[in-house]
Amino acid sequence: MKAVRFHEYGGPEVLRYEDVEQPEPGAGQVRVRVAATSFNPVDDGIRGGYLQGPFPVALPHVPGIDVAGTVDALGAGVDGWRVGDEVVGFLPMVDDGASAEYVLAPAEVLTTAPRAIPLADAAALPEVGLTARQAVVEDAAVRAGQRVLVNGAGGAVGGYAVQLAKRAGAVVVATGSARSADRLRALGADEVVDHTAGDVADAVTEPVDVLVNLARLAPDRFAALVGVVRDGGVVVNTVPASPAPADEARGVRAVELFVRNDARALAELVALVDRGELTVDVDRRVSLPELATVHAEADAGTLRGKVVVVPA
């Protein structure tokens, strides 16, 4: 089969599109014929070698932690799946990923793929959708009537965070550039703050109950942003490079979120997609041989929107 792998850490040029042996499922595993994976920033960090501590992958390594596809073979002891089932899942980060024609997945990380969208587009849901859900629904427990500020809403996680906060009945303030303003309003943002026009903290005119931070911030800017959170509010941060400052004097707690696999929660997101209550936003599709170009865009800071990667 064809796959993209890197045999050493480095820039996008280390990614190779090559022939590899088709994997055989072991006990508890499912082999999935890949319809698509998607690019996530963590893929870039793993390839670059910056994340060897938390993610000690074995080289050569196939990136791609999201998968959408069709069950192709079952390992021993797998119940609940049949060959031909369409599935979606968030794969273990240190295992070989789905930038390939076939991938192995633990059976328990998969859930039935949404029917309301193309199977390939479903690869844009797992990692970022779960991140947004864990931030908004679980850690912040957003409820009706609250004001929620989603900082960095223009990215893939931000789109889901805006939708989930709005669905909970919150008033949603989203930060993004001018080019993403219309999309954010369409996803449910009540207010859009252009983060390129000045300091976001100065532009937020009313206090918020919840701050969901999805963008890297200098410590002083993060502290200023926490200042717009009401007494007793919560800050949920998804950016390890920018630790969230709590404000204990005002009872503002800080939560550092690192997304975890949760097939049951992913199934709930899929149900929302199928009911038309959650939009899966895909900017473009590329083929496996083009994956290095996507990594290069990420390195250069020019990547815009969610990219799904399909076998050639």
GROMACS .gro file of N, CA, C and O in nm, residues 248-301:
model
  216
  248GLU      N    1  -0.675   3.388   4.133
  248GLU     CA    2  -0.732   3.331   4.255
  248GLU      C    3  -0.804   3.435   4.339
  248GLU      O    4  -0.903   3.405   4.406
  249ALA      N    5  -0.755   3.558   4.336
  249ALA     CA    6  -0.818   3.663   4.416
  249ALA      C    7  -0.963   3.687   4.373
  249ALA      O    8  -1.047   3.723   4.455
  250ARG      N    9  -0.992   3.665   4.246
  250ARG     CA   10  -1.128   3.684   4.196
  250ARG      C   11  -1.201   3.553   4.174
  250ARG      O   12  -1.314   3.551   4.123
  251GLY      N   13  -1.138   3.443   4.210
  251GLY     CA   14  -1.203   3.313   4.196
  251GLY      C   15  -1.211   3.265   4.053
  251GLY      O   16  -1.295   3.180   4.020
  252VAL      N   17  -1.124   3.316   3.965
  252VAL     CA   18  -1.122   3.271   3.826
  252VAL      C   19  -1.026   3.151   3.816
  252VAL      O   20  -0.906   3.165   3.842
  253ARG      N   21  -1.080   3.037   3.783
  253ARG     CA   22  -0.997   2.917   3.776
  253ARG      C   23  -0.949   2.895   3.633
  253ARG      O   24  -1.013   2.937   3.536
  254ALA      N   25  -0.834   2.829   3.621
  254ALA     CA   26  -0.776   2.801   3.491
  254ALA      C   27  -0.766   2.650   3.472
  254ALA      O   28  -0.725   2.577   3.562
  255VAL      N   29  -0.805   2.604   3.353
  255VAL     CA   30  -0.799   2.462   3.318
  255VAL      C   31  -0.711   2.447   3.196
  255VAL      O   32  -0.734   2.512   3.094
  256GLU      N   33  -0.608   2.362   3.207
  256GLU     CA   34  -0.524   2.330   3.092
  256GLU      C   35  -0.578   2.202   3.029
  256GLU      O   36  -0.579   2.096   3.091
  257LEU      N   37  -0.625   2.214   2.907
  257LEU     CA   38  -0.690   2.101   2.840
  257LEU      C   39  -0.594   2.033   2.745
  257LEU      O   40  -0.531   2.098   2.661
  258PHE      N   41  -0.583   1.902   2.759
  258PHE     CA   42  -0.515   1.821   2.658
  258PHE      C   43  -0.615   1.717   2.612
  258PHE      O   44  -0.664   1.637   2.691
  259VAL      N   45  -0.648   1.720   2.484
  259VAL     CA   46  -0.759   1.638   2.434
  259VAL      C   47  -0.733   1.490   2.460
  259VAL      O   48  -0.622   1.440   2.447
  260ARG      N   49  -0.838   1.419   2.498
  260ARG     CA   50  -0.829   1.276   2.522
  260ARG      C   51  -0.928   1.203   2.432
  260ARG      O   52  -1.030   1.260   2.389
  261ASN      N   53  -0.898   1.080   2.405
  261ASN     CA   54  -0.986   1.000   2.320
  261ASN      C   55  -1.113   0.964   2.396
  261ASN      O   56  -1.108   0.928   2.514
  262ASP      N   57  -1.226   0.977   2.329
  262ASP     CA   58  -1.355   0.949   2.391
  262ASP      C   59  -1.454   0.914   2.281
  262ASP      O   60  -1.518   1.002   2.222
  263ALA      N   61  -1.464   0.785   2.249
  263ALA     CA   62  -1.549   0.743   2.138
  263ALA      C   63  -1.697   0.772   2.166
  263ALA      O   64  -1.772   0.802   2.072
  264ARG      N   65  -1.737   0.766   2.292
  264ARG     CA   66  -1.878   0.795   2.323
  264ARG      C   67  -1.910   0.942   2.296
  264ARG      O   68  -2.013   0.974   2.237
  265ALA      N   69  -1.820   1.031   2.336
  265ALA     CA   70  -1.841   1.173   2.308
  265ALA      C   71  -1.836   1.200   2.158
  265ALA      O   72  -1.912   1.283   2.106
  266LEU      N   73  -1.746   1.131   2.088
  266LEU     CA   74  -1.740   1.148   1.942
  266LEU      C   75  -1.871   1.103   1.878
  266LEU      O   76  -1.920   1.167   1.784
  267ALA      N   77  -1.930   0.996   1.929
  267ALA     CA   78  -2.059   0.951   1.876
  267ALA      C   79  -2.167   1.056   1.897
  267ALA      O   80  -2.256   1.074   1.811
  268GLU      N   81  -2.161   1.129   2.009
  268GLU     CA   82  -2.258   1.237   2.032
  268GLU      C   83  -2.238   1.350   1.931
  268GLU      O   84  -2.336   1.408   1.883
  269LEU      N   85  -2.114   1.380   1.899
  269LEU     CA   86  -2.087   1.482   1.797
  269LEU      C   87  -2.139   1.436   1.661
  269LEU      O   88  -2.196   1.515   1.585
  270VAL      N   89  -2.116   1.310   1.629
  270VAL     CA   90  -2.166   1.255   1.502
  270VAL      C   91  -2.318   1.268   1.495
  270VAL      O   92  -2.375   1.305   1.391
  271ALA      N   93  -2.386   1.239   1.606
  271ALA     CA   94  -2.532   1.252   1.608
  271ALA      C   95  -2.576   1.395   1.581
  271ALA      O   96  -2.676   1.419   1.511
  272LEU      N   97  -2.503   1.491   1.636
  272LEU     CA   98  -2.534   1.632   1.609
  272LEU      C   99  -2.516   1.665   1.461
  272LEU      O  100  -2.597   1.738   1.402
  273VAL      N  101  -2.411   1.612   1.402
  273VAL     CA  102  -2.389   1.634   1.259
  273VAL      C  103  -2.504   1.577   1.178
  273VAL      O  104  -2.558   1.642   1.087
  274ASP      N  105  -2.546   1.455   1.212
  274ASP     CA  106  -2.653   1.392   1.136
  274ASP      C  107  -2.788   1.461   1.154
  274ASP      O  108  -2.875   1.454   1.065
  275ARG      N  109  -2.805   1.530   1.267
  275ARG     CA  110  -2.930   1.605   1.289
  275ARG      C  111  -2.922   1.747   1.233
  275ARG      O  112  -3.016   1.824   1.248
  276GLY      N  113  -2.811   1.781   1.174
  276GLY     CA  114  -2.795   1.915   1.120
  276GLY      C  115  -2.769   2.021   1.224
  276GLY      O  116  -2.784   2.141   1.197
  277GLU      N  117  -2.725   1.981   1.345
  277GLU     CA  118  -2.702   2.074   1.453
  277GLU      C  119  -2.554   2.108   1.472
  277GLU      O  120  -2.518   2.188   1.559
  278LEU      N  121  -2.468   2.049   1.391
  278LEU     CA  122  -2.324   2.076   1.398
  278LEU      C  123  -2.268   2.069   1.257
  278LEU      O  124  -2.287   1.970   1.186
  279THR      N  125  -2.201   2.175   1.217
  279THR     CA  126  -2.144   2.184   1.083
  279THR      C  127  -1.999   2.140   1.084
  279THR      O  128  -1.920   2.186   1.167
  280VAL      N  129  -1.964   2.049   0.994
  280VAL     CA  130  -1.825   2.009   0.974
  280VAL      C  131  -1.770   2.095   0.861
  280VAL      O  132  -1.815   2.087   0.747
  281ASP      N  133  -1.673   2.178   0.896
  281ASP     CA  134  -1.622   2.278   0.804
  281ASP      C  135  -1.490   2.231   0.744
  281ASP      O  136  -1.390   2.219   0.814
  282VAL      N  137  -1.490   2.201   0.615
  282VAL     CA  138  -1.369   2.157   0.545
  282VAL      C  139  -1.331   2.263   0.444
  282VAL      O  140  -1.411   2.302   0.359
  283ASP      N  141  -1.206   2.310   0.455
  283ASP     CA  142  -1.159   2.413   0.362
  283ASP      C  143  -1.123   2.353   0.227
  283ASP      O  144  -1.159   2.406   0.123
  284ARG      N  145  -1.048   2.241   0.230
  284ARG     CA  146  -1.011   2.179   0.103
  284ARG      C  147  -0.963   2.036   0.128
  284ARG      O  148  -0.929   1.999   0.240
  285ARG      N  149  -0.961   1.959   0.018
  285ARG     CA  150  -0.904   1.825   0.020
  285ARG      C  151  -0.774   1.825  -0.058
  285ARG      O  152  -0.762   1.892  -0.160
  286VAL      N  153  -0.678   1.746  -0.011
  286VAL     CA  154  -0.555   1.723  -0.085
  286VAL      C  155  -0.530   1.573  -0.087
  286VAL      O  156  -0.588   1.497  -0.009
  287SER      N  157  -0.442   1.529  -0.176
  287SER     CA  158  -0.406   1.388  -0.183
  287SER      C  159  -0.283   1.360  -0.097
  287SER      O  160  -0.209   1.452  -0.059
  288LEU      N  161  -0.261   1.234  -0.068
  288LEU     CA  162  -0.145   1.196   0.014
  288LEU      C  163  -0.013   1.254  -0.038
  288LEU      O  164   0.068   1.303   0.041
  289PRO      N  165   0.015   1.248  -0.170
  289PRO     CA  166   0.142   1.305  -0.215
  289PRO      C  167   0.156   1.454  -0.188
  289PRO      O  168   0.267   1.508  -0.192
  290GLU      N  169   0.044   1.522  -0.161
  290GLU     CA  170   0.048   1.666  -0.136
  290GLU      C  171   0.061   1.701   0.012
  290GLU      O  172   0.063   1.819   0.049
  291LEU      N  173   0.068   1.600   0.098
  291LEU     CA  174   0.068   1.626   0.243
  291LEU      C  175   0.187   1.712   0.285
  291LEU      O  176   0.174   1.798   0.373
  292ALA      N  177   0.302   1.691   0.224
  292ALA     CA  178   0.419   1.771   0.262
  292ALA      C  179   0.395   1.919   0.238
  292ALA      O  180   0.444   2.004   0.315
  293THR      N  181   0.318   1.952   0.135
  293THR     CA  182   0.286   2.092   0.108
  293THR      C  183   0.204   2.152   0.221
  293THR      O  184   0.224   2.267   0.261
  294VAL      N  185   0.110   2.074   0.276
  294VAL     CA  186   0.029   2.121   0.387
  294VAL      C  187   0.116   2.145   0.510
  294VAL      O  188   0.102   2.247   0.580
  295HIS      N  189   0.208   2.054   0.537
  295HIS     CA  190   0.301   2.073   0.649
  295HIS      C  191   0.385   2.199   0.628
  295HIS      O  192   0.412   2.273   0.724
  296ALA      N  193   0.426   2.223   0.505
  296ALA     CA  194   0.506   2.342   0.476
  296ALA      C  195   0.424   2.469   0.501
  296ALA      O  196   0.476   2.568   0.554
  297GLU      N  197   0.296   2.468   0.464
  297GLU     CA  198   0.210   2.583   0.492
  297GLU      C  199   0.197   2.605   0.642
  297GLU      O  200   0.198   2.719   0.690
  298ALA      N  201   0.184   2.497   0.717
  298ALA     CA  202   0.174   2.510   0.862
  298ALA      C  203   0.302   2.569   0.920
  298ALA      O  204   0.297   2.658   1.007
  299ASP      N  205   0.416   2.523   0.873
  299ASP     CA  206   0.543   2.577   0.921
  299ASP      C  207   0.557   2.725   0.890
  299ASP      O  208   0.613   2.802   0.970
  300ALA      N  209   0.504   2.765   0.775
  300ALA     CA  210   0.516   2.904   0.733
  300ALA      C  211   0.408   2.994   0.793
  300ALA      O  212   0.412   3.116   0.775
  301GLY      N  213   0.311   2.935   0.862
  301GLY     CA  214   0.203   3.013   0.921
  301GLY      C  215   0.099   3.059   0.821
  301GLY      O  216   0.022   3.151   0.849
   0.00000   0.00000   0.00000
